[in-house]
Coordinates of C-alpha atoms in Angstrom, one line a residue:
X1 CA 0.0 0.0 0.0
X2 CA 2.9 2.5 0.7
X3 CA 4.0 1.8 -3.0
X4 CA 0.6 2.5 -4.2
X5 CA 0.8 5.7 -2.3
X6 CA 4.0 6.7 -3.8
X7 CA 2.9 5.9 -7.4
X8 CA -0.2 8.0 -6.3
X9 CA 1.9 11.3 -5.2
X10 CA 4.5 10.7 -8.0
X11 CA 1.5 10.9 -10.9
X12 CA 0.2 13.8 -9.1
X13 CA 3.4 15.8 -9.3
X14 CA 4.2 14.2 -12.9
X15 CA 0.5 14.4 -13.7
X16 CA 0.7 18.0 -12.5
X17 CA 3.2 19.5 -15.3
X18 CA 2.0 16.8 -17.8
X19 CA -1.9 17.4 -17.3
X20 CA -1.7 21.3 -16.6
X21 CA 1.2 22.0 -19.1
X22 CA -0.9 20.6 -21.7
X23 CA -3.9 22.1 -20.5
X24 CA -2.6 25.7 -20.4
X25 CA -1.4 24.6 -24.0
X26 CA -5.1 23.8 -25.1
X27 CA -4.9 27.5 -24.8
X28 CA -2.6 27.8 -28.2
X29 CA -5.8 25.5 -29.3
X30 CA -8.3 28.3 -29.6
X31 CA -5.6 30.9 -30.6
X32 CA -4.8 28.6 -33.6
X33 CA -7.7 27.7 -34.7
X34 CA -9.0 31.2 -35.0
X35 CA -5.9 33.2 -36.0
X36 CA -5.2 30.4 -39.0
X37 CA -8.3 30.0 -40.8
X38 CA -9.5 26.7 -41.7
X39 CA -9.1 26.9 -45.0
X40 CA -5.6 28.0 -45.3
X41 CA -4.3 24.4 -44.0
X42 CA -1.5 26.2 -41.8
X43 CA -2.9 23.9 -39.1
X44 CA -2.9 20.8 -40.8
X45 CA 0.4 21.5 -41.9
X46 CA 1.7 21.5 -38.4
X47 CA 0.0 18.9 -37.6
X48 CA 1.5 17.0 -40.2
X49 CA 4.8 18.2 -39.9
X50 CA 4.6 17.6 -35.9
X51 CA 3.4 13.6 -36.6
X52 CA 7.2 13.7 -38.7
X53 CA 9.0 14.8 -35.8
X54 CA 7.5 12.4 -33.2
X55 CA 8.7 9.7 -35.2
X56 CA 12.5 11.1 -35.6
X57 CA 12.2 11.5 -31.7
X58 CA 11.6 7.7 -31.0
X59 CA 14.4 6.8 -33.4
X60 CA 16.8 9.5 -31.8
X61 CA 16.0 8.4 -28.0
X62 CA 16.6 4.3 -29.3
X63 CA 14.5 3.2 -26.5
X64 CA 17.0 4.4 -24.3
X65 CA 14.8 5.9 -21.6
X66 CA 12.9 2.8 -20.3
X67 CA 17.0 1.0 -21.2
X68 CA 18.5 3.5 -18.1
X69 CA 15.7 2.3 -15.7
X70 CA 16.8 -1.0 -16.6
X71 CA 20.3 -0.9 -16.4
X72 CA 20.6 1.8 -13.4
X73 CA 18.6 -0.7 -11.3
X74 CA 20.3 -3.8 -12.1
X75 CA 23.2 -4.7 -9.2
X76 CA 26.6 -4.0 -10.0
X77 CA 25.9 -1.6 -12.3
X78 CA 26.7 2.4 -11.5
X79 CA 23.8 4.7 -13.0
X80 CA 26.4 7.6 -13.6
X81 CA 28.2 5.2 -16.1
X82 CA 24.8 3.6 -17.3
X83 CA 23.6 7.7 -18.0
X84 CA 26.6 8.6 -19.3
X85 CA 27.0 5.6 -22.0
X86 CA 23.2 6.0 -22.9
X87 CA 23.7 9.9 -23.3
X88 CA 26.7 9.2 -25.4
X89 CA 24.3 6.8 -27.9
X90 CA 21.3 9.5 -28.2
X91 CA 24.2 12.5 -28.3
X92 CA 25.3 10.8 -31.3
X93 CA 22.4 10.1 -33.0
X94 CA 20.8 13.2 -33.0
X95 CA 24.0 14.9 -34.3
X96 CA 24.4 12.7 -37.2
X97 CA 20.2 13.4 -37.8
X98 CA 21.0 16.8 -37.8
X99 CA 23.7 16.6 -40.6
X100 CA 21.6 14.2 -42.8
X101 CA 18.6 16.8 -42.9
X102 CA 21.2 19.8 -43.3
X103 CA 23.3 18.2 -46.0
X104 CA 20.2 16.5 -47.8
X105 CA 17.4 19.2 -47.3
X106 CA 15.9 20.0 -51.0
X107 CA 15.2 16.0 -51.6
X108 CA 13.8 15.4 -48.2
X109 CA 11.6 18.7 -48.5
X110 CA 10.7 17.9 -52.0
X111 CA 9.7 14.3 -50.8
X112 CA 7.7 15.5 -47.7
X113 CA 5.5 17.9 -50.1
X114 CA 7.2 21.3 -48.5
X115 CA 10.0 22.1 -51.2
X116 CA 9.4 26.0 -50.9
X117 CA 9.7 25.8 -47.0
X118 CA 12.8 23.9 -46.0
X119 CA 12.8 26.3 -42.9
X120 CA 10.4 24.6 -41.7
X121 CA 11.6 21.1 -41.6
X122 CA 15.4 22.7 -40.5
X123 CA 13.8 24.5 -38.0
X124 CA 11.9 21.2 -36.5
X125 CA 14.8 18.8 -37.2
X126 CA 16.8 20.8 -34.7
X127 CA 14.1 20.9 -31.9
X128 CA 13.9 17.1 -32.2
X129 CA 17.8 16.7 -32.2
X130 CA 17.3 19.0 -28.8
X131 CA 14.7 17.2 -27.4
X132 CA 16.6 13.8 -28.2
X133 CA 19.1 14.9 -26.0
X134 CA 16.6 16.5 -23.0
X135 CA 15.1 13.0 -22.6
X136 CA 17.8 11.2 -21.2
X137 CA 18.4 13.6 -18.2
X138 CA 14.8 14.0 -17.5
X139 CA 14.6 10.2 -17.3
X140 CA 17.2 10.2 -14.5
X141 CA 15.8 12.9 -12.8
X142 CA 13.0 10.6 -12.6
X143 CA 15.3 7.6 -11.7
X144 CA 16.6 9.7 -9.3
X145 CA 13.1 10.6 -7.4
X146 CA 13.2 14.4 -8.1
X147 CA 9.8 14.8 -9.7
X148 CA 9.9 18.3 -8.4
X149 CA 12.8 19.4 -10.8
X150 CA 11.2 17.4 -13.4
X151 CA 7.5 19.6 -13.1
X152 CA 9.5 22.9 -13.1
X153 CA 11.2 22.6 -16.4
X154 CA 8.4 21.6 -17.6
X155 CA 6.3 24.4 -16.5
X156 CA 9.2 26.7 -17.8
X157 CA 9.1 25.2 -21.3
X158 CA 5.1 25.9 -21.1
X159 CA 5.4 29.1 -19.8
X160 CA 8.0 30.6 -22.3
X161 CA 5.8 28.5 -25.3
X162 CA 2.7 30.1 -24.5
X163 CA 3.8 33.8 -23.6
X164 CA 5.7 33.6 -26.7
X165 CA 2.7 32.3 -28.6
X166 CA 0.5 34.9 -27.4
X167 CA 3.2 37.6 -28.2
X168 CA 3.9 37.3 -31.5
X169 CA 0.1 36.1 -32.7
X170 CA -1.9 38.2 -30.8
X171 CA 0.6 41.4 -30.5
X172 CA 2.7 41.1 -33.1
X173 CA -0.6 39.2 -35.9
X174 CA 2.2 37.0 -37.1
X175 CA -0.4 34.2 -38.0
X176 CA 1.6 31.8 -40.5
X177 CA 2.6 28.6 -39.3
X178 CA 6.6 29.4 -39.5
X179 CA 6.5 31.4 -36.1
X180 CA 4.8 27.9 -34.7
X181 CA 8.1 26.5 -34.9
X182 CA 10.0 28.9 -34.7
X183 CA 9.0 29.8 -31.3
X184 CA 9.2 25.8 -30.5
X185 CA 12.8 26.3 -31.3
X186 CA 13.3 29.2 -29.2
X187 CA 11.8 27.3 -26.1
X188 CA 13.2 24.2 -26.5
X189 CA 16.8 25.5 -26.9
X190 CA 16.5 28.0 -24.1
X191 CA 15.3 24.3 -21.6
X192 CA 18.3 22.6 -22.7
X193 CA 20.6 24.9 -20.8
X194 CA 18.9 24.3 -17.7
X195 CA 20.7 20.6 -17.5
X196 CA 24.1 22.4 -18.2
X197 CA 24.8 22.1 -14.1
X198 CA 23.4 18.4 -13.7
X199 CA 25.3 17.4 -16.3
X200 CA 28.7 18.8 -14.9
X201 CA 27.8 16.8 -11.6
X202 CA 27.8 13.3 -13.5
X203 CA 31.5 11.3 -13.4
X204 CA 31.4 10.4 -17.1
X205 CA 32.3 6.9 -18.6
X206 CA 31.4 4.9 -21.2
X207 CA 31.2 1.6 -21.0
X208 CA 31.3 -0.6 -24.4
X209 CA 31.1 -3.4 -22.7
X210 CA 28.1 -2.0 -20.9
X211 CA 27.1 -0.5 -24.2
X212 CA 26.6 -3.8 -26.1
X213 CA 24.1 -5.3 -23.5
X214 CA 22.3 -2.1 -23.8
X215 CA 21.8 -2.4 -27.1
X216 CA 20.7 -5.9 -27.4
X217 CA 17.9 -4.6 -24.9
X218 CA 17.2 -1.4 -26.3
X219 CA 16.7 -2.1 -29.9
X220 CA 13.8 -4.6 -29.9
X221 CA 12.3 -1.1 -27.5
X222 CA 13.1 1.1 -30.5
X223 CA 10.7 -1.2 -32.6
X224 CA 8.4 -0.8 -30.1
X225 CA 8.5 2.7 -29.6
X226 CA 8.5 3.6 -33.7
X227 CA 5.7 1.3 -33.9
X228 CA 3.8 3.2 -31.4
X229 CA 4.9 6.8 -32.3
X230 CA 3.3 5.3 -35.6
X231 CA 0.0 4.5 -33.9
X232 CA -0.5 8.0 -33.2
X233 CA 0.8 9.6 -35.9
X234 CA 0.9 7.8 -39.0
X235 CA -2.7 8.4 -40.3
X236 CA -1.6 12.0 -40.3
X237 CA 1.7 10.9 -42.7
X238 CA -0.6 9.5 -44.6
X239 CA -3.7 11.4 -45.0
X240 CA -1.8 13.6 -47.4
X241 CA -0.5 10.9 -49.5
X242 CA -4.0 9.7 -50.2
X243 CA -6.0 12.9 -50.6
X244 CA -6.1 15.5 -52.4
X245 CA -2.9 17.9 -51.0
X246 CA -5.0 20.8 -50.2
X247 CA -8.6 18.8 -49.0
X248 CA -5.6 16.8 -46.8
X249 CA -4.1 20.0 -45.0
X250 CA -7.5 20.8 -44.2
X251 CA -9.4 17.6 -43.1
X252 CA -5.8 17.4 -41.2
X253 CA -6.0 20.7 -39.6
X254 CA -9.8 19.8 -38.4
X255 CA -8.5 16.6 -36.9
X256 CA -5.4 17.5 -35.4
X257 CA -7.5 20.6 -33.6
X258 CA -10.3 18.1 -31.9
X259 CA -8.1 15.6 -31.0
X260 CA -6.4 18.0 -28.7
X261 CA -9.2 17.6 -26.8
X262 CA -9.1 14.1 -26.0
X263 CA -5.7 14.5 -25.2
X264 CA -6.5 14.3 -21.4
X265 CA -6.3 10.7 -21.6
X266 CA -2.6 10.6 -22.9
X267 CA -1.5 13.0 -20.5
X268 CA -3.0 10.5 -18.1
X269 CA -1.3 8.1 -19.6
X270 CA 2.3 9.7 -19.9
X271 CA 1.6 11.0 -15.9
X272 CA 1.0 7.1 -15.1
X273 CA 3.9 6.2 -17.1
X274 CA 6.4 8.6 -15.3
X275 CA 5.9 7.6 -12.1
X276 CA 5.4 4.0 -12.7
X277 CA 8.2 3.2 -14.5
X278 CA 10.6 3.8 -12.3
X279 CA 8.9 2.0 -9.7
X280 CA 8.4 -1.4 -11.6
X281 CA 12.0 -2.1 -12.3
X282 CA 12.9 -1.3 -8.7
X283 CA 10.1 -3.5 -7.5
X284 CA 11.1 -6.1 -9.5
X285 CA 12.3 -8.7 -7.3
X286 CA 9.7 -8.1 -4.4
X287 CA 7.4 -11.2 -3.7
X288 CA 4.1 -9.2 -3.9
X289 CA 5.3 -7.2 -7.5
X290 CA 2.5 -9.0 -9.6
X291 CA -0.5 -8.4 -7.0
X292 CA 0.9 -4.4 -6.9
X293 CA 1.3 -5.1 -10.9
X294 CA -2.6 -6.3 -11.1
X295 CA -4.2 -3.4 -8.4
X296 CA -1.8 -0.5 -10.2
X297 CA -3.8 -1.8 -13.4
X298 CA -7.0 -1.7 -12.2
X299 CA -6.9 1.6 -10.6
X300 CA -5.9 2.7 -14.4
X301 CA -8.7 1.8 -16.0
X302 CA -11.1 2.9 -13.3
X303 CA -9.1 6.5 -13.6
X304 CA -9.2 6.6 -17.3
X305 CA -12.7 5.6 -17.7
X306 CA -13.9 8.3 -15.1
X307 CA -11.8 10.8 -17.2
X308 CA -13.4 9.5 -20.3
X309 CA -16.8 10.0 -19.1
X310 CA -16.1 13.9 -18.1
X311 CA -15.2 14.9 -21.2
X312 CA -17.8 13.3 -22.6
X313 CA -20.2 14.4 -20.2
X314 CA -18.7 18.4 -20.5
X315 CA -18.1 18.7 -23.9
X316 CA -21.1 21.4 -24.3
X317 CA -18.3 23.1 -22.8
X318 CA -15.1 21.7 -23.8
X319 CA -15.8 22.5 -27.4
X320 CA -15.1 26.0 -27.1
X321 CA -11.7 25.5 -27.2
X322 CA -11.3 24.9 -30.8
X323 CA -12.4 27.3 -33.0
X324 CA -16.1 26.9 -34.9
X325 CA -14.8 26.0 -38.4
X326 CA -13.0 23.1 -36.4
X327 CA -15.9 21.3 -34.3
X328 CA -17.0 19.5 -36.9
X329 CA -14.5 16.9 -36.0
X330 CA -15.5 17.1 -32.5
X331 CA -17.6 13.0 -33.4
X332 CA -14.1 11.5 -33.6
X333 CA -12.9 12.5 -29.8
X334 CA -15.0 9.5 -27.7
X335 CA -13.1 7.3 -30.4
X336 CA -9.6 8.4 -30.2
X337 CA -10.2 8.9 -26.5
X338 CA -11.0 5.0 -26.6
X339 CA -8.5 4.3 -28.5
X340 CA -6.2 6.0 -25.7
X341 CA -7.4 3.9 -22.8
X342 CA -6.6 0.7 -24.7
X343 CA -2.9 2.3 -25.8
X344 CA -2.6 3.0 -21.5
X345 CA -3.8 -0.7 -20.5
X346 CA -1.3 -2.0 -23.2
X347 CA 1.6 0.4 -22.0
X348 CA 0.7 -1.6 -18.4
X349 CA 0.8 -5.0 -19.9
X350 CA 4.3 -4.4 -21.6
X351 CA 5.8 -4.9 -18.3
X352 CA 5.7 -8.4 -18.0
X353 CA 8.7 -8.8 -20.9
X354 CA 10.5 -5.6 -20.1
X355 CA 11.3 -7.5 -16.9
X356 CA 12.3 -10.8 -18.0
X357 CA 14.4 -9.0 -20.7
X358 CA 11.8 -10.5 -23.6
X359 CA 11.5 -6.7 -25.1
X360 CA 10.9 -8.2 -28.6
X361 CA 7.4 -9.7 -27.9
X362 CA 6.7 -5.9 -27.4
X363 CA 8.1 -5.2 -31.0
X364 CA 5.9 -7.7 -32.7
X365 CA 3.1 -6.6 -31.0
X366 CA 3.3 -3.1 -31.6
X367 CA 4.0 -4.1 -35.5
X368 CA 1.1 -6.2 -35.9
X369 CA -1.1 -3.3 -34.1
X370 CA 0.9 -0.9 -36.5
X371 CA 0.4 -2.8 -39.9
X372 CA -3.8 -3.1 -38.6
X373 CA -4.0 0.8 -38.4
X374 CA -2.0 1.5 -41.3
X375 CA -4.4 -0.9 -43.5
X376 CA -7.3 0.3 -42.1
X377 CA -6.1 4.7 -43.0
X378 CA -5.0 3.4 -46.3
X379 CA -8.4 1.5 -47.3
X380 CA -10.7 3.9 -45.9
X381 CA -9.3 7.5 -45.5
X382 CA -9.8 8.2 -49.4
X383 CA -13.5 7.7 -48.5
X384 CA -14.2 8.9 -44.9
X385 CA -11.4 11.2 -44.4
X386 CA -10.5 11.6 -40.9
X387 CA -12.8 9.6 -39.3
X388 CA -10.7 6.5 -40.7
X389 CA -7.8 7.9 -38.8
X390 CA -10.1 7.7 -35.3
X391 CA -11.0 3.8 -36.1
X392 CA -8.1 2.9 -37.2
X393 CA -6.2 4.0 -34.1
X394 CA -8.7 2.2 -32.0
X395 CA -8.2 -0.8 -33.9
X396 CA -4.2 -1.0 -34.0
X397 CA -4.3 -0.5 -30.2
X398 CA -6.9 -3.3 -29.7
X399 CA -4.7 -5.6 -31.9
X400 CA -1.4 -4.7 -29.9
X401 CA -3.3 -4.4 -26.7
X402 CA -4.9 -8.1 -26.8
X403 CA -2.0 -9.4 -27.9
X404 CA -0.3 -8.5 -25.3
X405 CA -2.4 -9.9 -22.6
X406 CA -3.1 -13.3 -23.9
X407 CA 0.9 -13.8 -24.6
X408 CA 1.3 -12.6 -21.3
X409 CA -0.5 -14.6 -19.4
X410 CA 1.0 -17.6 -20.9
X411 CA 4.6 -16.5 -20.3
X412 CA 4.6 -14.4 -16.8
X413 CA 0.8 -14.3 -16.1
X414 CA -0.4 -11.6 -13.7
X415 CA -3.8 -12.3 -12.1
X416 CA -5.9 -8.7 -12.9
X417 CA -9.2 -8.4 -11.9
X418 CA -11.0 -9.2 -14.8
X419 CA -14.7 -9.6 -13.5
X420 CA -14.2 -5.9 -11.3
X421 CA -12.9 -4.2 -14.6
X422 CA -15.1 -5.7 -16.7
X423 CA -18.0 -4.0 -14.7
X424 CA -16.6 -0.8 -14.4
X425 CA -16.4 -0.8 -18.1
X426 CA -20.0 -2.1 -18.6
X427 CA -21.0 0.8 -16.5
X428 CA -18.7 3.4 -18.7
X429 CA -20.2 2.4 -21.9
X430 CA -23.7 2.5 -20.6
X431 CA -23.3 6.0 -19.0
X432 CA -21.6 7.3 -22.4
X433 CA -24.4 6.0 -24.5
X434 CA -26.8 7.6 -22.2
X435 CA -24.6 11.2 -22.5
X436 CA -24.6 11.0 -26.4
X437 CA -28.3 10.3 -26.9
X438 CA -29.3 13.1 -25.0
X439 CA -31.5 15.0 -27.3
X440 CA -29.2 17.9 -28.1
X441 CA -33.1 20.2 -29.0
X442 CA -32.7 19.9 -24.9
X443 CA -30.9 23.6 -23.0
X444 CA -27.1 22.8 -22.3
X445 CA -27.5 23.4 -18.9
X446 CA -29.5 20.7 -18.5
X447 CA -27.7 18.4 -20.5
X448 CA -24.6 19.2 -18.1
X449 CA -26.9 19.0 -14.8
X450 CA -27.8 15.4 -16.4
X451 CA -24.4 14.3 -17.7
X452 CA -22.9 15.5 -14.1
X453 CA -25.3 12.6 -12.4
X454 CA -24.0 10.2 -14.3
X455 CA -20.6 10.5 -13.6
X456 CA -21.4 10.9 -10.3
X457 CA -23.1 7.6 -10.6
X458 CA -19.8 6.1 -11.4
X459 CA -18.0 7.9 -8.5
X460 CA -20.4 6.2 -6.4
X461 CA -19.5 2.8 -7.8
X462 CA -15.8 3.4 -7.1
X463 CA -16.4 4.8 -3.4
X464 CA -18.4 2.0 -3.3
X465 CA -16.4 -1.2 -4.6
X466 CA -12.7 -0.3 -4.3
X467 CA -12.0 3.4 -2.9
X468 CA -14.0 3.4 0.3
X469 CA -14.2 7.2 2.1
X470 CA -12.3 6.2 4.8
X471 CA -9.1 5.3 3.3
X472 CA -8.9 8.5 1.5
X473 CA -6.1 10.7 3.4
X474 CA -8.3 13.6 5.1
X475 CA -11.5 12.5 4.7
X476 CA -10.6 9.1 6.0
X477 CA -9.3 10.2 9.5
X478 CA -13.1 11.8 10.6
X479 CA -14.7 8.8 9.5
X480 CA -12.1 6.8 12.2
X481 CA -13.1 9.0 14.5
X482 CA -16.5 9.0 14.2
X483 CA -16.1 5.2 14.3
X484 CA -14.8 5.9 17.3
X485 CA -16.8 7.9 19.1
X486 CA -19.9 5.7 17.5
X487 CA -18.4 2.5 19.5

């Protein structure tokens, strides 16, 4: 239970910069979407540019990150050496990226569709390069416990993003997607100088010999992690390749803008991730790991589903954030949100080969998940546009996602409560049906007044099943006492 506490107060802090960052950057949402008209596709194209560069950032970081938990835990091993050899790997990589895109930049422009804007790309290519580099000492910040650290350079990043944002759009009317990434640049290199002190502090050594069984672990990761940064983001690679260019930049744009809003449920997801990563490889040789394994899992879902139901049951007011030519698109958020929840529950279920040092299960999955989603934007964007995108994201995750479980619990099974889940889920999907045929002829207050019953209706369920009042941290000691004085 202490664990569980830990995990709880670590995705709170980590949950914090993740789940407010992004939320104070929902507010470059609205000033996007109204300052770059719909029909200009200066959205879509940064949406499709961004979908390139979260790619080139899984390649750069070579599944490093979750490969210095690893090795930094293991005995015998020091985690200065283990940083320093995994910084020297992603150090290198993301200069020799940097001089392939410099030295070849008109063929990769013309290839990408952007031949009379190489800025752009040059521009982007060096925030990835940047942000390569950033990842590795914010993962050992995290190995280290410092969480605090962690949210504040965070925060800093978001704070100079937005002002800047607001600054030249709003002040200055520079509305074209250049100063996008332009000021990206600007905040990203200005963050990287804040590690310049940490960085002095480490005893540098690389260790080749260490370095080899690194990479043997790492690489079958890297698979992994392309094919998931290819979950996300290929249907917006490919959406231009199979439309028209100019109906692509705009059904992109439309797209990229709603989805922001179901973001919540990957910032859960990345806030989860932070603080529970670290914790699983350190828990790893504990007796009870597999029972705190199965309860950390179903305390997910439970979360994830209640966040799914609020924005679902608040999106009369949620909507506002994007700007009016965008809503349209608002019908593929419970989808991609859905879609979310399964990639979460299948970033959980990854564990049970990152342990036994069986990462390449985790690379076939993720392919086969990959290679559904791909087949399903290719065969049906041409026809439904975006909304292909949505169901094929659901559908790659379910693939990789079931996979994963049913290998798993033949290799290292974990026993998850499957019948208290299942229930919880039931109840989701009926509230959510309920929310969305609401007759929308009905005032919105009322709709909100209704939808607020119903989630409270699955609040009550939790309290009720697994999160009792009494174990809660303030509430919980007046209900001792007034056991107390009751006996």
């Amino acid at each position: 239970m202490a664990n569980l506490k830990g995990l709880a107060k670590d995705t709170a802090i980590y949950g914090l910069s993740s789940i407010v960052g992004r939320f104070l950057n929902y507010l470059l949402v609205p000033l996007y979407t109204n300052y770059m008209p719909k029909d200009s596709g200066d959205y879509g194209v940064s949406v499709n540019i961004y979908a390139y560069t979260a790619l080139a950032l899984a390649v750069l970081t070579f599944g490093m990150e979750t490969t210095l938990f690893r090795f930094a835990n293991k005995e015998g091993e020091k985690p200065d050496t283990v940083f320093s050899t995994v910084m020297a790997v992603v150090g290198t990589l993301s200069v020799l990226f940097l001089a392939g895109v410099f030295g070849f930049i008109t063929p990769i422009s013309d290839a990408l569709g952007y031949t009379d804007h190489h800025e752009y790309l040059l521009m982007m290519a060096t925030v990835v390069a940047l942000d390569a580099i950033q990842a590795i000492p914010f993962s050992y910040l995290r190995f280290q416990k410092r969480p605090i650290k962690f949210a504040s350079l965070k925060f800093l990043f978001i704070f100079f993003n937005i002002a800047l944002n607001l600054f030249y759009f709003v002040v200055l009317g520079k509305t074209e997607v250049y100063y996008v990434f332009l000021i990206n640049l600007w905040c990203t290199g200005a963050i990287t100088f804040f590690f310049i002190p940490d960085l002095f502090k480490v005893k540098w050594q690389v260790d080749f010999s260490l370095l080899r069984r690194m990479l043997s672990y790492s690489w079958p990761i890297l698979v992994l992690s392309i094919a998931g940064i290819l979950n996300q983001t290929v249907d917006k690679i490919i959406f231009p390749l199979v439309c028209d260019e100019a109906d692509a930049k705009v059904q992109l744009g439309v797209y990229g803008a709603c989805v922001k809003v179901a973001m919540i449920m990957a910032m859960i997801t990345q806030a989860f991730r932070y603080a529970y990563e670290p914790i699983v490889f350190s828990k790893a040789k504990d007796k009870d790991s597999k029972e705190y394994y199965a309860v950390a899992m179903k305390y997910f879902i439970i979360f994830t589903l209640f966040a799914f139901l609020v924005v679902i049951g608040y999106m009369d007011i949620l909507k506002h954030i994007i700007g009016k030519g965008y809503r349209e698109g608002l019908i593929a958020v419970p989808i991609v949100m859905a879609a979310e929840i399964m990639m979460g529950i299948y970033f959980n279920l990854s564990f049970w080969y990152k342990l036994i040092d069986k990462t390449i299960w985790g690379a076939w999955f993720s392919l086969t998940g990959c290679a559904v989603l791909i087949a399903v934007n290719v065969i049906f964007i041409p026809k439904y546009g975006y909304m292909a995108c949505a169901w094929g994201g659901f559908a790659g995750y379910a693939t990789s996602m079931t996979l994963s479980y049913f290998v798993g619990q033949r290799i290292n099974p974990i026993q998850y409560d499957l019948k208290g889940i299942f229930i919880y889920t039931l109840l989701a999907v009926a509230l959510f049906v309920a929310m969305i045929f609401m007759p929308t002829s009905w005032p919105v207050w009322l709709r909100i007044l209704l939808n607020t019953l119903l989630i409270a209706l699955f609040v009550i369920e939790i309290i009720h099943k697994d999160l009792p009042l009494h174990s809660l941290p303030v509430i919980g000691k007046r209900f001792k006492k007034s056991d107390v004085g009751h006996k």
